[in-house]
């Protein structure tokens, strides 16, 4: 019985926290929302986080940096 008094609140709290996970923004969303991209990208680089949001922000940042990059010509 003592186990149930501890386990039930722990399980309830775990379920509650699992539902609070932030939904990942897409790469295209970050490309269209540059100010948010800058904030998230800096936070991800500083923390080393590899969440879906960080992966998408890093990809958007890379895509933007490469958009007008010169293409090397091999002759």
Short mmCIF file of N, CA and C in Angstrom, two decimals:
data_model
loop_
_atom_site.label_atom_id
_atom_site.label_comp_id
_atom_site.label_asym_id
_atom_site.label_seq_id
_atom_site.Cartn_x
_atom_site.Cartn_y
_atom_site.Cartn_z
N UNK A 1 0.82 -1.20 0.00
CA UNK A 1 0.00 0.00 0.00
C UNK A 1 0.87 1.26 0.00
N UNK A 2 1.96 1.24 0.76
CA UNK A 2 2.85 2.39 0.82
C UNK A 2 3.44 2.68 -0.57
N UNK A 3 3.74 1.61 -1.30
CA UNK A 3 4.28 1.75 -2.65
C UNK A 3 3.30 2.52 -3.55
N UNK A 4 2.03 2.23 -3.44
CA UNK A 4 1.02 2.90 -4.26
C UNK A 4 0.91 4.39 -3.94
N UNK A 5 1.11 4.75 -2.68
CA UNK A 5 1.04 6.17 -2.29
C UNK A 5 2.16 6.97 -2.94
N UNK A 6 3.28 6.32 -3.20
CA UNK A 6 4.41 6.99 -3.82
C UNK A 6 4.33 6.87 -5.34
N UNK A 7 4.02 5.68 -5.83
CA UNK A 7 4.05 5.42 -7.26
C UNK A 7 2.98 6.20 -8.03
N UNK A 8 1.81 6.31 -7.48
CA UNK A 8 0.72 6.99 -8.19
C UNK A 8 1.04 8.46 -8.47
N UNK A 9 1.48 9.24 -7.48
CA UNK A 9 1.83 10.63 -7.80
C UNK A 9 3.00 10.75 -8.77
N UNK A 10 3.97 9.86 -8.67
CA UNK A 10 5.11 9.90 -9.58
C UNK A 10 4.66 9.62 -11.01
N UNK A 11 3.81 8.64 -11.19
CA UNK A 11 3.30 8.33 -12.52
C UNK A 11 2.45 9.47 -13.08
N UNK A 12 1.65 10.06 -12.24
CA UNK A 12 0.80 11.18 -12.68
C UNK A 12 1.66 12.37 -13.10
N UNK A 13 2.69 12.67 -12.34
CA UNK A 13 3.58 13.78 -12.67
C UNK A 13 4.33 13.48 -13.96
N UNK A 14 4.78 12.26 -14.14
CA UNK A 14 5.48 11.87 -15.37
C UNK A 14 4.58 12.04 -16.58
N UNK A 15 3.35 11.62 -16.48
CA UNK A 15 2.40 11.76 -17.59
C UNK A 15 2.14 13.23 -17.90
N UNK A 16 2.04 14.03 -16.88
CA UNK A 16 1.80 15.46 -17.07
C UNK A 16 2.98 16.11 -17.77
N UNK A 17 4.18 15.81 -17.33
CA UNK A 17 5.37 16.41 -17.93
C UNK A 17 5.59 15.91 -19.36
N UNK A 18 5.24 14.69 -19.65
CA UNK A 18 5.40 14.16 -21.00
C UNK A 18 4.50 14.91 -21.98
N UNK A 19 3.37 15.37 -21.53
CA UNK A 19 2.45 16.10 -22.39
C UNK A 19 2.87 17.54 -22.63
N UNK A 20 3.87 18.02 -21.93
CA UNK A 20 4.31 19.41 -22.04
C UNK A 20 5.43 19.61 -23.05
N UNK A 21 5.84 18.56 -23.75
CA UNK A 21 6.93 18.67 -24.69
C UNK A 21 6.54 19.63 -25.82
N UNK A 22 7.46 20.53 -26.13
CA UNK A 22 7.21 21.52 -27.18
C UNK A 22 7.23 20.85 -28.55
N UNK A 23 6.28 21.21 -29.38
CA UNK A 23 6.22 20.66 -30.72
C UNK A 23 7.34 21.28 -31.56
N UNK A 24 8.02 20.45 -32.32
CA UNK A 24 9.14 20.92 -33.14
C UNK A 24 8.63 21.75 -34.32
N UNK A 25 9.32 22.85 -34.56
CA UNK A 25 9.03 23.69 -35.72
C UNK A 25 9.79 23.12 -36.92
N UNK A 26 9.26 23.31 -38.11
CA UNK A 26 9.89 22.77 -39.31
C UNK A 26 11.05 23.67 -39.77
N UNK A 27 11.88 23.12 -40.65
CA UNK A 27 12.98 23.89 -41.23
C UNK A 27 12.42 25.11 -41.96
N UNK A 28 11.36 24.91 -42.73
CA UNK A 28 10.75 26.03 -43.47
C UNK A 28 10.22 27.09 -42.52
N UNK A 29 9.65 26.68 -41.39
CA UNK A 29 9.14 27.65 -40.42
C UNK A 29 10.27 28.53 -39.91
N UNK A 30 11.40 27.90 -39.60
CA UNK A 30 12.55 28.69 -39.13
C UNK A 30 13.08 29.61 -40.21
N UNK A 31 13.04 29.18 -41.47
CA UNK A 31 13.50 30.04 -42.56
C UNK A 31 12.61 31.27 -42.69
N UNK A 32 11.33 31.12 -42.38
CA UNK A 32 10.39 32.24 -42.48
C UNK A 32 10.37 33.10 -41.23
N UNK A 33 10.88 32.61 -40.11
CA UNK A 33 10.87 33.33 -38.84
C UNK A 33 12.31 33.49 -38.35
N UNK A 34 13.03 34.39 -39.01
CA UNK A 34 14.47 34.53 -38.78
C UNK A 34 14.83 34.96 -37.37
N UNK A 35 14.01 35.79 -36.73
CA UNK A 35 14.36 36.23 -35.37
C UNK A 35 14.28 35.05 -34.40
N UNK A 36 13.27 34.21 -34.57
CA UNK A 36 13.15 33.02 -33.72
C UNK A 36 14.27 32.03 -34.05
N UNK A 37 14.62 31.92 -35.32
CA UNK A 37 15.74 31.07 -35.73
C UNK A 37 17.02 31.50 -35.02
N UNK A 38 17.28 32.80 -35.00
CA UNK A 38 18.51 33.28 -34.36
C UNK A 38 18.55 32.91 -32.88
N UNK A 39 17.43 33.09 -32.19
CA UNK A 39 17.38 32.77 -30.76
C UNK A 39 17.60 31.28 -30.51
N UNK A 40 16.85 30.45 -31.24
CA UNK A 40 16.92 29.01 -31.03
C UNK A 40 18.29 28.48 -31.45
N UNK A 41 18.80 28.95 -32.57
CA UNK A 41 20.10 28.49 -33.06
C UNK A 41 21.20 28.79 -32.03
N UNK A 42 21.21 30.00 -31.52
CA UNK A 42 22.24 30.37 -30.53
C UNK A 42 22.12 29.52 -29.27
N UNK A 43 20.90 29.30 -28.82
CA UNK A 43 20.67 28.48 -27.62
C UNK A 43 21.15 27.05 -27.86
N UNK A 44 20.85 26.51 -29.03
CA UNK A 44 21.22 25.13 -29.35
C UNK A 44 22.73 24.98 -29.46
N UNK A 45 23.38 25.93 -30.10
CA UNK A 45 24.84 25.87 -30.24
C UNK A 45 25.50 25.97 -28.86
N UNK A 46 25.00 26.86 -28.03
CA UNK A 46 25.58 27.05 -26.70
C UNK A 46 25.38 25.83 -25.80
N UNK A 47 24.22 25.21 -25.90
CA UNK A 47 23.90 24.09 -25.00
C UNK A 47 24.31 22.73 -25.56
N UNK A 48 24.49 22.64 -26.87
CA UNK A 48 24.79 21.36 -27.48
C UNK A 48 23.57 20.47 -27.61
N UNK A 49 22.40 21.04 -27.41
CA UNK A 49 21.14 20.29 -27.50
C UNK A 49 20.97 19.72 -28.91
N UNK A 50 20.42 18.53 -29.00
CA UNK A 50 20.20 17.89 -30.29
C UNK A 50 18.73 17.48 -30.46
N UNK A 51 17.83 18.31 -29.93
CA UNK A 51 16.39 18.05 -30.06
C UNK A 51 15.96 18.25 -31.51
N UNK A 52 14.74 17.88 -31.81
CA UNK A 52 14.21 18.09 -33.17
C UNK A 52 14.21 19.57 -33.53
N UNK A 53 13.86 20.43 -32.57
CA UNK A 53 13.87 21.87 -32.83
C UNK A 53 15.27 22.34 -33.16
N UNK A 54 16.26 21.86 -32.43
CA UNK A 54 17.64 22.26 -32.70
C UNK A 54 18.11 21.74 -34.05
N UNK A 55 17.78 20.52 -34.37
CA UNK A 55 18.17 19.97 -35.68
C UNK A 55 17.56 20.81 -36.80
N UNK A 56 16.30 21.16 -36.67
CA UNK A 56 15.64 21.94 -37.71
C UNK A 56 16.18 23.36 -37.78
N UNK A 57 16.47 23.96 -36.64
CA UNK A 57 17.04 25.31 -36.63
C UNK A 57 18.44 25.30 -37.25
N UNK A 58 19.23 24.30 -36.93
CA UNK A 58 20.57 24.21 -37.50
C UNK A 58 20.50 24.00 -39.02
N UNK A 59 19.56 23.17 -39.46
CA UNK A 59 19.41 22.93 -40.90
C UNK A 59 18.97 24.21 -41.61
N UNK A 60 18.03 24.94 -41.03
CA UNK A 60 17.56 26.20 -41.62
C UNK A 60 18.71 27.20 -41.70
N UNK A 61 19.49 27.29 -40.64
CA UNK A 61 20.65 28.20 -40.61
C UNK A 61 21.62 27.83 -41.72
N UNK A 62 21.92 26.54 -41.85
CA UNK A 62 22.82 26.07 -42.90
C UNK A 62 22.27 26.40 -44.29
N UNK A 63 20.99 26.11 -44.50
CA UNK A 63 20.38 26.38 -45.81
C UNK A 63 20.46 27.85 -46.17
N UNK A 64 20.22 28.72 -45.20
CA UNK A 64 20.27 30.16 -45.44
C UNK A 64 21.70 30.58 -45.77
N UNK A 65 22.67 30.03 -45.04
CA UNK A 65 24.07 30.37 -45.29
C UNK A 65 24.53 29.91 -46.67
N UNK A 66 24.00 28.79 -47.14
CA UNK A 66 24.42 28.23 -48.42
C UNK A 66 23.64 28.78 -49.62
N UNK A 67 22.57 29.50 -49.36
CA UNK A 67 21.69 29.96 -50.43
C UNK A 67 22.45 30.69 -51.54
N UNK A 68 23.27 31.66 -51.17
CA UNK A 68 23.99 32.45 -52.16
C UNK A 68 25.50 32.19 -52.15
N UNK A 69 25.88 31.06 -51.61
CA UNK A 69 27.30 30.73 -51.55
C UNK A 69 27.83 30.47 -52.94
N UNK A 70 29.08 30.89 -53.21
CA UNK A 70 29.65 30.64 -54.53
C UNK A 70 29.86 29.14 -54.74
N UNK A 71 29.71 28.73 -55.97
CA UNK A 71 29.90 27.34 -56.33
C UNK A 71 31.27 27.20 -56.98
N UNK A 72 32.06 26.30 -56.45
CA UNK A 72 33.41 26.09 -56.98
C UNK A 72 33.31 25.39 -58.33
N UNK A 73 34.03 25.94 -59.28
CA UNK A 73 34.06 25.35 -60.63
C UNK A 73 35.33 24.54 -60.80
N UNK A 74 35.21 23.29 -61.14
CA UNK A 74 36.36 22.43 -61.39
C UNK A 74 36.52 22.28 -62.90
N UNK A 75 37.67 22.72 -63.41
CA UNK A 75 37.91 22.63 -64.86
C UNK A 75 38.99 21.62 -65.13
#
